CSV table of C-alpha atoms in Angstrom, one decimal:
chain,number,residue,atom,x,y,z
V,345,MET,CA,118.9,84.0,86.1
V,346,ILE,CA,120.1,84.2,83.1
V,347,SER,CA,122.5,86.7,82.2
V,348,LYS,CA,122.7,89.9,78.8
V,349,GLU,CA,126.2,88.2,77.8
V,350,GLN,CA,124.6,84.3,77.6
V,351,VAL,CA,121.5,85.9,75.8
V,352,LEU,CA,123.9,87.9,73.3
V,353,ARG,CA,126.2,84.5,72.9
V,354,LYS,CA,122.6,83.1,71.6
V,355,ILE,CA,122.5,86.0,69.1
V,356,GLU,CA,126.0,83.8,67.3
V,357,SER,CA,123.6,80.0,67.3
V,358,LEU,CA,120.9,81.8,64.9
V,359,PRO,CA,120.9,81.4,61.0
V,360,THR,CA,122.0,84.7,59.3
V,361,LEU,CA,120.7,86.7,56.7
V,362,PRO,CA,121.9,85.5,53.1
V,363,THR,CA,125.1,87.6,52.7
V,364,ALA,CA,123.1,89.3,49.7
V,365,VAL,CA,121.3,91.3,51.7
V,366,ALA,CA,124.4,92.4,53.9
V,367,GLN,CA,126.1,92.7,50.7
V,368,LEU,CA,123.1,95.1,49.4
V,369,SER,CA,122.9,97.1,52.8
V,370,LYS,CA,126.5,98.1,51.6
V,371,LEU,CA,125.6,98.9,48.4
V,372,ILE,CA,122.1,100.6,49.6
V,373,ALA,CA,124.7,103.3,50.3
V,374,ASP,CA,126.5,103.9,48.1
V,375,PRO,CA,125.1,106.5,45.5
V,376,SER,CA,127.1,105.1,42.8
V,377,ALA,CA,125.4,101.5,42.7
V,378,SER,CA,124.0,100.9,39.9
V,379,ALA,CA,121.3,98.8,39.0
V,380,ARG,CA,123.7,96.2,37.6
V,381,ASP,CA,125.5,95.6,41.0
V,382,PHE,CA,121.9,95.1,42.8
V,383,GLU,CA,121.2,92.2,40.0
V,384,ALA,CA,124.7,90.9,40.2
V,385,VAL,CA,123.6,90.3,44.0
V,386,ILE,CA,120.7,88.7,43.9
V,387,LYS,CA,120.4,86.8,41.2
V,388,PRO,CA,122.7,84.0,42.3
V,389,ASP,CA,120.7,82.9,45.2
V,390,PRO,CA,117.8,81.2,43.7
V,391,SER,CA,115.9,81.4,46.8
V,392,LEU,CA,116.0,84.8,47.6
V,393,THR,CA,115.0,85.3,43.8
V,394,ALA,CA,111.7,83.1,44.1
V,395,ASN,CA,111.1,84.9,46.8
V,396,LEU,CA,111.8,88.3,46.4
V,397,LEU,CA,108.9,87.8,42.8
V,398,ARG,CA,105.9,86.7,45.0
V,399,LEU,CA,106.4,89.3,47.1
V,400,ALA,CA,107.1,92.3,44.2
V,401,ASN,CA,104.0,90.6,42.7
V,402,SER,CA,101.5,91.7,46.6
V,403,ALA,CA,99.0,93.9,45.7
V,404,TYR,CA,101.2,95.9,47.6
V,405,PHE,CA,103.4,97.2,45.5
V,406,GLY,CA,101.5,98.2,43.4
V,407,LEU,CA,103.2,96.8,40.1
V,408,ARG,CA,100.5,96.7,36.7
V,409,ARG,CA,102.3,93.7,35.4
V,410,GLU,CA,104.1,90.7,36.6
V,411,VAL,CA,107.0,91.0,37.1
V,412,THR,CA,109.7,88.0,36.2
V,413,SER,CA,113.0,88.4,37.0
V,414,VAL,CA,115.3,90.9,39.2
V,415,ARG,CA,115.8,92.8,36.6
V,416,GLN,CA,112.4,93.7,35.5
V,417,ALA,CA,111.1,94.7,39.3
V,418,ILE,CA,114.7,96.9,39.8
V,419,THR,CA,113.9,98.2,36.2
V,420,LEU,CA,110.1,98.8,37.8
V,421,LEU,CA,110.9,99.7,41.9
V,422,GLY,CA,113.6,100.8,41.9
V,423,ASN,CA,116.4,99.8,43.6
V,424,LYS,CA,115.6,100.8,47.5
V,425,ARG,CA,112.5,99.1,47.5
V,426,VAL,CA,114.3,95.6,45.5
V,427,PHE,CA,116.6,95.9,48.6
V,428,GLU,CA,113.0,96.5,50.6
V,429,ILE,CA,112.3,92.9,49.5
V,430,ALA,CA,115.5,91.3,49.9
V,431,ALA,CA,115.7,91.9,52.9
V,432,SER,CA,112.3,91.0,53.8
V,433,ALA,CA,112.1,88.0,51.0
V,434,ALA,CA,115.4,87.0,53.0
V,435,PHE,CA,114.2,88.0,57.0
V,436,SER,CA,111.2,85.1,55.7
V,437,ARG,CA,113.4,82.5,55.6
V,438,VAL,CA,115.5,82.6,59.3
V,439,ILE,CA,112.3,82.5,61.1
V,440,PRO,CA,112.1,79.6,62.9
V,441,SER,CA,108.5,77.3,63.5
V,442,HIS,CA,107.8,78.4,66.6
V,443,ILE,CA,109.6,80.7,68.8
V,444,PRO,CA,109.1,79.5,72.4
V,445,GLY,CA,108.9,82.5,75.3
V,446,TYR,CA,106.5,85.1,73.4
V,447,ARG,CA,104.5,81.5,72.3
V,448,ILE,CA,104.1,82.7,68.3
V,449,GLU,CA,104.7,80.4,65.4
V,450,SER,CA,106.2,81.4,62.1
V,451,SER,CA,103.6,81.7,60.8
V,452,GLN,CA,102.5,85.1,63.2
V,453,PHE,CA,105.7,86.5,63.8
V,454,TRP,CA,105.7,87.2,59.6
V,455,LEU,CA,102.5,88.5,60.1
V,456,HIS,CA,102.9,90.1,62.2
V,457,SER,CA,106.0,91.6,60.8
V,458,ILE,CA,104.8,92.3,58.1
V,459,ALA,CA,102.2,94.4,59.3
V,460,VAL,CA,104.4,96.8,60.8
V,461,ALA,CA,105.9,97.9,57.6
V,462,VAL,CA,103.0,98.2,55.8
V,463,LEU,CA,100.9,100.1,59.1
V,464,ALA,CA,104.1,102.2,59.3
V,465,GLU,CA,104.1,102.9,55.4
V,466,ARG,CA,100.6,103.3,55.0
V,467,LEU,CA,101.0,106.1,58.1
V,468,ALA,CA,103.3,108.1,57.6
V,469,VAL,CA,100.6,108.9,53.7
V,470,GLU,CA,97.4,109.5,56.6
V,471,LEU,CA,100.0,111.9,58.5
V,472,HIS,CA,101.6,113.4,55.8
V,473,ILE,CA,105.2,112.6,57.1
V,474,LYS,CA,107.9,112.3,54.1
V,475,ALA,CA,108.7,107.9,54.6
V,476,PRO,CA,111.8,108.1,55.8
V,477,GLY,CA,114.5,106.2,54.0
V,478,LEU,CA,114.0,101.8,54.7
V,479,LEU,CA,110.9,102.4,56.5
V,480,PHE,CA,109.7,98.9,55.0
V,481,THR,CA,112.6,97.3,56.3
V,482,ALA,CA,112.9,99.0,59.6
V,483,GLY,CA,109.5,98.1,60.4
V,484,LEU,CA,109.3,94.7,59.0
V,485,LEU,CA,112.7,94.0,61.6
V,486,HIS,CA,111.8,95.7,64.0
V,487,ASP,CA,111.4,92.9,66.2
V,488,LEU,CA,114.5,90.6,65.2
V,489,GLY,CA,116.0,90.5,69.0
V,490,LYS,CA,112.5,88.1,69.4
V,491,LEU,CA,114.8,85.8,67.8
V,492,ALA,CA,116.9,85.1,70.3
V,493,ILE,CA,115.5,85.9,73.5
V,494,GLY,CA,112.5,83.5,72.9
V,495,GLN,CA,114.5,80.5,74.5
V,496,PHE,CA,115.6,82.0,77.6
V,497,LEU,CA,111.9,83.0,78.2
V,498,GLU,CA,110.6,79.8,77.9
V,499,ASP,CA,112.4,78.6,80.5
V,500,GLU,CA,110.9,81.4,82.6
V,501,GLN,CA,107.9,81.2,81.0
V,502,SER,CA,105.6,81.1,85.4
V,503,GLU,CA,106.8,84.4,86.0
V,504,LEU,CA,106.7,86.4,82.8
V,505,LEU,CA,103.0,85.3,82.8
V,506,SER,CA,102.2,86.6,86.4
V,507,LYS,CA,104.9,89.5,86.0
V,508,LEU,CA,102.1,90.6,82.8
V,509,SER,CA,99.5,89.9,84.0
V,510,ALA,CA,99.6,90.9,88.3
V,511,GLU,CA,101.5,94.1,87.3
V,512,GLU,CA,100.5,96.3,84.8
V,513,MET,CA,104.7,96.2,83.5
V,514,SER,CA,105.0,96.5,80.2
V,515,PHE,CA,106.7,93.0,78.2
V,516,SER,CA,110.2,95.3,77.9
V,517,GLU,CA,110.2,95.7,81.2
V,518,ALA,CA,109.3,92.0,82.7
V,519,GLU,CA,112.1,90.7,80.0
V,520,LYS,CA,114.5,93.0,81.5
V,521,GLU,CA,113.5,92.0,84.8
V,522,MET,CA,114.2,88.6,84.2
V,523,LEU,CA,117.0,89.1,81.4
V,524,GLY,CA,118.7,92.1,82.3
V,525,THR,CA,118.5,92.9,79.1
V,526,ASP,CA,115.6,93.3,76.8
V,527,HIS,CA,114.6,92.3,73.0
V,528,SER,CA,115.5,96.0,71.5
V,529,GLU,CA,119.0,94.8,72.7
V,530,VAL,CA,119.3,92.2,71.5
V,531,GLY,CA,117.2,93.0,68.1
V,532,GLU,CA,120.0,96.0,67.8
V,533,GLU,CA,122.6,93.5,68.2
V,534,ILE,CA,122.1,90.9,65.6
V,535,ALA,CA,121.4,93.9,63.2
V,536,LYS,CA,124.7,94.8,63.4
V,537,GLN,CA,126.0,92.1,63.5
V,538,TRP,CA,123.9,90.6,60.4
V,539,ASP,CA,125.6,94.4,59.3
V,540,LEU,CA,122.0,95.8,58.0
V,541,PRO,CA,121.3,100.0,57.8
V,542,ASP,CA,121.3,101.5,60.7
V,543,SER,CA,117.6,102.5,60.2
V,544,VAL,CA,116.9,99.1,61.1
V,545,ILE,CA,119.4,99.3,63.6
V,546,TRP,CA,118.0,102.2,65.7
V,547,THR,CA,114.3,100.8,65.1
V,548,ALA,CA,115.3,97.8,66.8
V,549,ARG,CA,117.1,99.7,69.0
V,550,TRP,CA,113.9,102.4,70.4
V,551,HIS,CA,110.4,101.4,69.0
V,552,HIS,CA,109.8,100.0,72.4
V,553,ASN,CA,112.3,103.1,74.2
V,554,PRO,CA,111.5,105.8,71.3
V,555,GLU,CA,111.3,108.7,74.2
V,556,THR,CA,115.2,107.7,75.1
V,557,MET,CA,116.1,107.6,71.5
V,558,LYS,CA,119.4,109.7,70.6
V,559,ASN,CA,120.8,111.7,67.3
V,560,VAL,CA,118.2,109.2,65.2
V,561,ASP,CA,115.7,109.7,62.8
V,562,ASN,CA,112.8,110.6,65.0
V,563,ALA,CA,109.9,110.0,62.1
V,564,LEU,CA,111.5,106.8,61.5
V,565,VAL,CA,111.5,105.0,64.9
V,566,ASP,CA,108.1,106.9,65.9
V,567,LEU,CA,106.3,105.1,63.0
V,568,VAL,CA,107.4,102.1,63.9
V,569,HIS,CA,106.4,102.7,67.4
V,570,LEU,CA,103.1,103.5,66.1
V,571,ALA,CA,102.0,100.8,63.9
V,572,ASP,CA,103.9,97.5,65.9
V,573,CYS,CA,101.2,99.1,68.5
V,574,MET,CA,98.8,99.2,66.0
V,575,ALA,CA,99.2,96.0,64.8
V,576,HIS,CA,99.2,94.2,68.3
V,577,MET,CA,96.0,96.1,68.6
V,578,PHE,CA,94.6,94.6,65.3
V,579,GLY,CA,96.1,90.9,66.1
V,580,TYR,CA,98.3,90.6,63.7
V,581,GLY,CA,100.7,88.3,64.9
V,582,ALA,CA,99.6,87.8,68.5
V,583,ASP,CA,102.0,87.1,70.6
V,584,VAL,CA,102.9,86.4,74.5
V,585,GLY,CA,102.7,90.1,74.9
V,586,GLU,CA,100.0,91.4,72.9
V,587,LEU,CA,98.7,94.2,74.4
V,588,ALA,CA,101.1,95.3,77.4
V,589,ARG,CA,102.1,98.1,75.8
V,590,ALA,CA,101.1,101.1,75.6
V,591,VAL,CA,102.0,104.1,72.6
V,592,ASP,CA,104.5,107.1,74.3
V,593,PRO,CA,102.6,110.4,74.8
V,594,ARG,CA,105.5,112.1,72.9
V,595,VAL,CA,104.9,109.9,70.2
V,596,ALA,CA,101.4,111.1,69.5
V,597,SER,CA,102.0,114.5,69.8
V,598,ARG,CA,104.8,114.4,66.9
V,599,LEU,CA,102.7,112.2,65.0
V,600,GLY,CA,99.5,113.8,65.8
V,601,PHE,CA,97.4,111.3,64.8
V,602,ASN,CA,93.6,110.4,66.2
V,603,VAL,CA,91.2,107.4,66.0
V,604,HIS,CA,90.5,108.3,62.1
V,605,SER,CA,93.5,108.5,60.6
V,606,ILE,CA,94.0,105.1,63.4
V,607,GLU,CA,90.8,103.4,61.5
V,608,ALA,CA,91.5,105.3,57.7
V,609,VAL,CA,95.3,103.4,57.8
V,610,GLY,CA,93.4,99.7,59.5
V,611,SER,CA,90.9,99.6,57.4
V,612,ASP,CA,92.8,100.6,53.8
V,613,THR,CA,95.7,97.3,54.9
V,614,GLU,CA,93.8,95.3,55.5
V,615,GLU,CA,93.1,93.5,52.3
V,616,GLN,CA,97.5,94.0,51.7
V,617,ILE,CA,98.6,92.5,55.2
V,618,ARG,CA,96.8,89.4,54.7
V,619,GLU,CA,98.0,88.5,50.7
V,620,MET,CA,101.8,89.4,52.1
V,621,GLY,CA,101.3,87.5,55.8
V,622,GLU,CA,100.1,84.3,54.0
V,623,MET,CA,102.9,84.2,52.0
V,624,PHE,CA,105.5,82.6,53.9
V,625,LYS,CA,103.2,80.3,56.0
C,1422,MET,CA,67.7,67.9,76.6
C,1423,GLN,CA,71.0,68.0,75.0
C,1424,MET,CA,73.7,65.2,74.6
C,1425,ALA,CA,76.9,65.0,75.3
C,1426,PRO,CA,79.2,67.0,72.0
C,1427,GLU,CA,80.8,64.1,71.9
C,1428,MET,CA,78.4,61.4,71.4
C,1429,MET,CA,77.2,63.9,68.5
C,1430,ALA,CA,80.4,63.9,67.0
C,1431,LYS,CA,80.8,59.8,67.2
C,1432,GLY,CA,84.6,60.4,67.3
C,1433,LYS,CA,84.7,62.2,64.7
C,1434,ALA,CA,87.5,64.7,65.2
C,1435,GLU,CA,85.8,68.5,65.4
C,1436,THR,CA,86.4,70.2,62.4
C,1437,LEU,CA,87.5,74.0,62.7
C,1438,ILE,CA,86.8,76.9,61.2
C,1439,THR,CA,89.1,79.2,61.4
C,1440,VAL,CA,87.3,83.4,61.4
C,1441,ASP,CA,90.1,85.5,61.2
C,1442,ILE,CA,90.4,89.8,61.4
C,1443,ALA,CA,87.2,91.0,59.4
C,1444,ASP,CA,86.1,87.9,58.6
C,1445,MET,CA,82.7,86.0,59.4
C,1446,LYS,CA,81.1,82.2,59.5
C,1447,ILE,CA,78.0,80.2,60.3
C,1448,SER,CA,78.3,76.5,60.7
C,1449,ASN,CA,75.2,74.1,61.7
C,1450,ASP,CA,77.5,71.5,61.6
C,1451,ILE,CA,77.2,70.0,65.0
C,1452,GLY,CA,81.3,68.2,64.5
C,1453,SER,CA,81.9,72.1,63.9
C,1454,THR,CA,83.8,74.4,66.2
C,1455,LEU,CA,84.3,78.2,65.0
C,1456,VAL,CA,87.2,80.5,66.2
C,1457,THR,CA,88.9,83.3,66.3
C,1458,TYR,CA,92.3,84.1,67.8
C,1459,ALA,CA,94.4,87.6,69.4
C,1460,LEU,CA,91.5,89.5,69.6
C,1461,GLY,CA,92.8,92.4,70.0
C,1462,SER,CA,91.0,96.0,69.9
C,1463,CYS,CA,88.7,93.9,67.6
C,1464,ILE,CA,85.4,92.0,68.8
C,1465,ALA,CA,83.0,88.8,68.0
C,1466,VAL,CA,80.0,89.2,68.1
C,1467,ILE,CA,79.2,85.2,68.2
C,1468,LEU,CA,75.6,84.1,67.5
C,1469,TYR,CA,73.8,80.4,68.3
C,1470,ASP,CA,70.7,79.3,68.0
C,1471,PRO,CA,70.7,76.5,69.3
C,1472,VAL,CA,66.9,74.9,68.0
C,1473,GLN,CA,68.3,75.0,64.4
C,1474,ARG,CA,72.1,73.8,66.0
C,1475,CYS,CA,73.4,76.8,64.4
C,1476,GLY,CA,76.1,79.1,65.3
C,1477,GLY,CA,77.9,82.3,63.3
C,1478,MET,CA,80.9,84.7,64.7
C,1479,ILE,CA,82.6,87.6,63.1
C,1480,HIS,CA,85.7,89.7,64.1
C,1481,TYR,CA,85.0,92.6,63.6
C,1482,MET,CA,87.9,95.6,63.1
C,1483,LEU,CA,86.1,98.6,63.1
C,1484,PRO,CA,83.0,100.9,64.4
C,1485,LEU,CA,81.2,102.5,61.8
C,1486,SER,CA,82.4,102.0,57.5
C,1487,ASN,CA,80.5,105.6,56.3
C,1488,LYS,CA,84.4,106.8,56.0
C,1489,SER,CA,85.2,103.5,53.4
C,1490,PRO,CA,82.3,103.0,51.8
C,1491,GLU,CA,84.2,100.4,49.0
C,1492,LYS,CA,86.0,98.3,51.8
C,1493,ALA,CA,82.2,98.2,53.1
C,1494,ALA,CA,81.0,96.8,50.4
C,1495,ASN,CA,84.2,94.3,49.6
C,1496,ASN,CA,83.9,93.0,53.1
C,1497,PRO,CA,81.0,93.6,55.4
C,1498,ALA,CA,82.6,92.0,58.0
C,1499,MET,CA,85.7,94.7,58.8
C,1500,PHE,CA,82.6,96.5,60.1
C,1501,ALA,CA,80.0,96.5,62.7
C,1502,ASP,CA,78.2,98.3,61.4
C,1503,THR,CA,77.9,96.3,58.2
C,1504,GLY,CA,78.9,93.3,59.6
C,1505,ILE,CA,77.0,92.5,62.7
C,1506,PRO,CA,73.0,92.8,60.5
C,1507,LYS,CA,74.9,90.3,58.0
C,1508,LEU,CA,75.8,87.8,60.7
C,1509,PHE,CA,72.3,88.0,61.7
C,1510,GLU,CA,70.8,87.8,58.0
C,1511,LYS,CA,73.0,84.6,57.4
C,1512,MET,CA,71.5,82.5,60.6
C,1513,TYR,CA,68.1,83.5,59.3
C,1514,GLU,CA,68.8,82.2,55.6
C,1515,LEU,CA,69.6,78.9,57.5
C,1516,GLY,CA,66.5,79.1,59.3
C,1517,CYS,CA,66.7,80.6,62.7
C,1518,ARG,CA,65.2,83.1,64.6
C,1519,LYS,CA,65.7,86.6,66.4
C,1520,GLU,CA,64.3,84.9,69.3
C,1521,ASN,CA,66.1,82.1,69.8
C,1522,ILE,CA,69.4,83.7,68.8
C,1523,ILE,CA,71.7,83.4,72.1
C,1524,VAL,CA,74.5,86.8,71.7
C,1525,LYS,CA,77.8,87.0,73.2
C,1526,VAL,CA,81.1,89.3,72.9
C,1527,ALA,CA,84.1,88.9,73.4
C,1528,GLY,CA,86.9,91.8,72.4
C,1529,GLY,CA,87.6,95.3,72.2
C,1530,GLY,CA,90.2,95.1,74.8
C,1531,GLN,CA,92.8,97.8,74.6
C,1532,LEU,CA,97.0,98.5,75.4
C,1533,TYR,CA,97.9,100.2,79.2
C,1534,ASP,CA,97.5,104.0,78.6
C,1535,ASP,CA,94.1,104.6,76.1
C,1536,LYS,CA,92.7,108.5,76.3
C,1537,GLY,CA,90.6,107.8,73.8
C,1538,THR,CA,92.9,108.8,71.0
C,1539,PHE,CA,94.1,104.9,70.3
C,1540,ASN,CA,91.1,103.6,71.8
C,1541,ILE,CA,89.3,101.5,68.8
C,1542,GLY,CA,87.7,99.4,71.6
C,1543,LYS,CA,85.8,100.9,72.9
C,1544,ARG,CA,84.2,102.3,70.2
C,1545,ASN,CA,84.2,99.3,68.8
C,1546,TYR,CA,82.5,98.3,71.3
C,1547,THR,CA,80.0,101.0,72.1
C,1548,VAL,CA,78.5,101.2,68.6
C,1549,MET,CA,77.6,97.7,68.7
C,1550,ARG,CA,76.2,98.1,71.8
C,1551,LYS,CA,74.1,101.2,70.0
C,1552,MET,CA,72.5,98.5,66.8
C,1553,PHE,CA,71.8,95.7,70.0
C,1554,TRP,CA,69.6,98.5,71.9
C,1555,LYS,CA,68.2,99.3,68.8
C,1556,ASN,CA,67.2,96.4,67.0
C,1557,ASN,CA,66.3,95.0,71.3
C,1558,ILE,CA,69.2,91.8,71.2
C,1559,ILE,CA,69.7,91.2,74.2
C,1560,VAL,CA,73.7,90.3,75.0
C,1561,SER,CA,73.9,86.9,77.2
C,1562,ALA,CA,76.8,86.8,78.6
C,1563,GLU,CA,80.4,89.0,77.2
C,1564,ASP,CA,84.1,89.2,78.1
C,1565,VAL,CA,85.3,93.1,76.8
C,1566,GLY,CA,87.9,95.8,77.8
C,1567,GLY,CA,91.1,95.4,79.5
C,1568,ALA,CA,94.7,95.0,77.9
C,1569,LYS,CA,93.9,91.7,76.9
C,1570,SER,CA,94.1,89.5,73.6
C,1571,ARG,CA,91.7,86.8,73.2
C,1572,THR,CA,90.8,83.9,71.5
C,1573,ALA,CA,87.0,82.4,71.4
C,1574,LYS,CA,85.8,79.1,70.3
C,1575,LEU,CA,82.0,78.4,69.8
C,1576,ARG,CA,80.9,74.7,69.7
C,1577,ILE,CA,78.1,74.5,67.6
C,1578,ALA,CA,76.9,70.8,68.7
C,1579,ASP,CA,75.5,73.1,72.3
C,1580,GLY,CA,76.9,76.3,71.7
C,1581,ARG,CA,79.6,76.2,74.5
C,1582,VAL,CA,81.8,79.6,73.9
C,1583,THR,CA,84.8,79.9,75.8
C,1584,ILE,CA,87.6,82.4,75.6
C,1585,LYS,CA,90.9,81.7,76.5
C,1586,VAL,CA,93.3,84.6,77.6
C,1587,LYS,CA,97.4,83.7,78.3
C,1588,GLY,CA,96.6,80.0,78.1
C,1589,VAL,CA,94.1,80.2,80.4
C,1590,GLU,CA,90.6,78.8,78.9
C,1591,GLU,CA,87.6,79.2,80.5
C,1592,VAL,CA,83.9,78.8,80.2
C,1593,LEU,CA,81.3,82.6,79.0
């Protein structure tokens, strides 16, 4: 059996997010930070800037005209939104072309990530929940633990598949049985090491177990939990874990959704998810 | 009666035509195969006319378009009630006849704990069944429900449909 320590050591060998994202995370927590501070961090990274502008110009962010500079993006979208887009653009660059264990390609992993980000935000609107801070980023990065854990699961693939098909075991439970940890715990560690904001750390940690979370923003984790279930249900980014999951009944009662709200969110977001999903293939 | 598809394709590699989420495709190119991935609660309705050697596939997301008429006008393939009739129409346009069309269905899965609030797979299935019943359409084979994500393929050369779940592919 693989030890939890082995899995955690793997984190160190992952490609890291560009340092700009950690710097931006500090700025986003600093009320005195100005638009100019944000610009100064992003602008020196041309690849980050290019990807940020591509994403910012997608229909989802609702700009009426094309933005061609970081400054314009900040002026029109604000610091918080630009941080969220920058983190997404940076994340798209560190996804390996294939994530073993989960049997998922980078394009599908990206599609799933963007779907959860979009669905979580749209759910907040549909369910009249005040969008918690950095919901988009928290949704987008919720599965970052999978980047480190995949290789170990690959070695145990047949056992994993038999657990998933024979017993009604959730994917996280199967990970835990085989590795002593799961992608939520590993994701929390990565988010901490990458100096990401608390909302990302919490969501990475609790999105499969919102009932056990403590001292965190319930709404944030609840929305990502539900959005994650929806994304898998609609088939945005199939990995081997697929439908082996459940909506937590406490989340369901806290959020108070029904089948019609789920369907409305599903139909409203399909085009936007598709557009951004195809962006970083 | 039917030649082996390998012979018909004459060594040419088969063309894979992907049907996305909320999408439909038809083909009468005997070297092609229609494929759709990651059918969760969504449903694929798969049509094949062996006389015309023509097939069609829709991967719809949701049962009813009444709450989103604009979306449905824009993309009828998103909903069962607008997409399925459209798929039949497209088949007829290529000379297919209703009495020759073989209908197969896959998808409509659900998460583990479904108690109804989240059961879009079942709603997708029920609405489809009602439409087929009203229109005298018989489903010849189906693989639906359960906590399964499916990949469905239709080979145009001979109408063979396969469903893949967790790496295991079977003929439907």
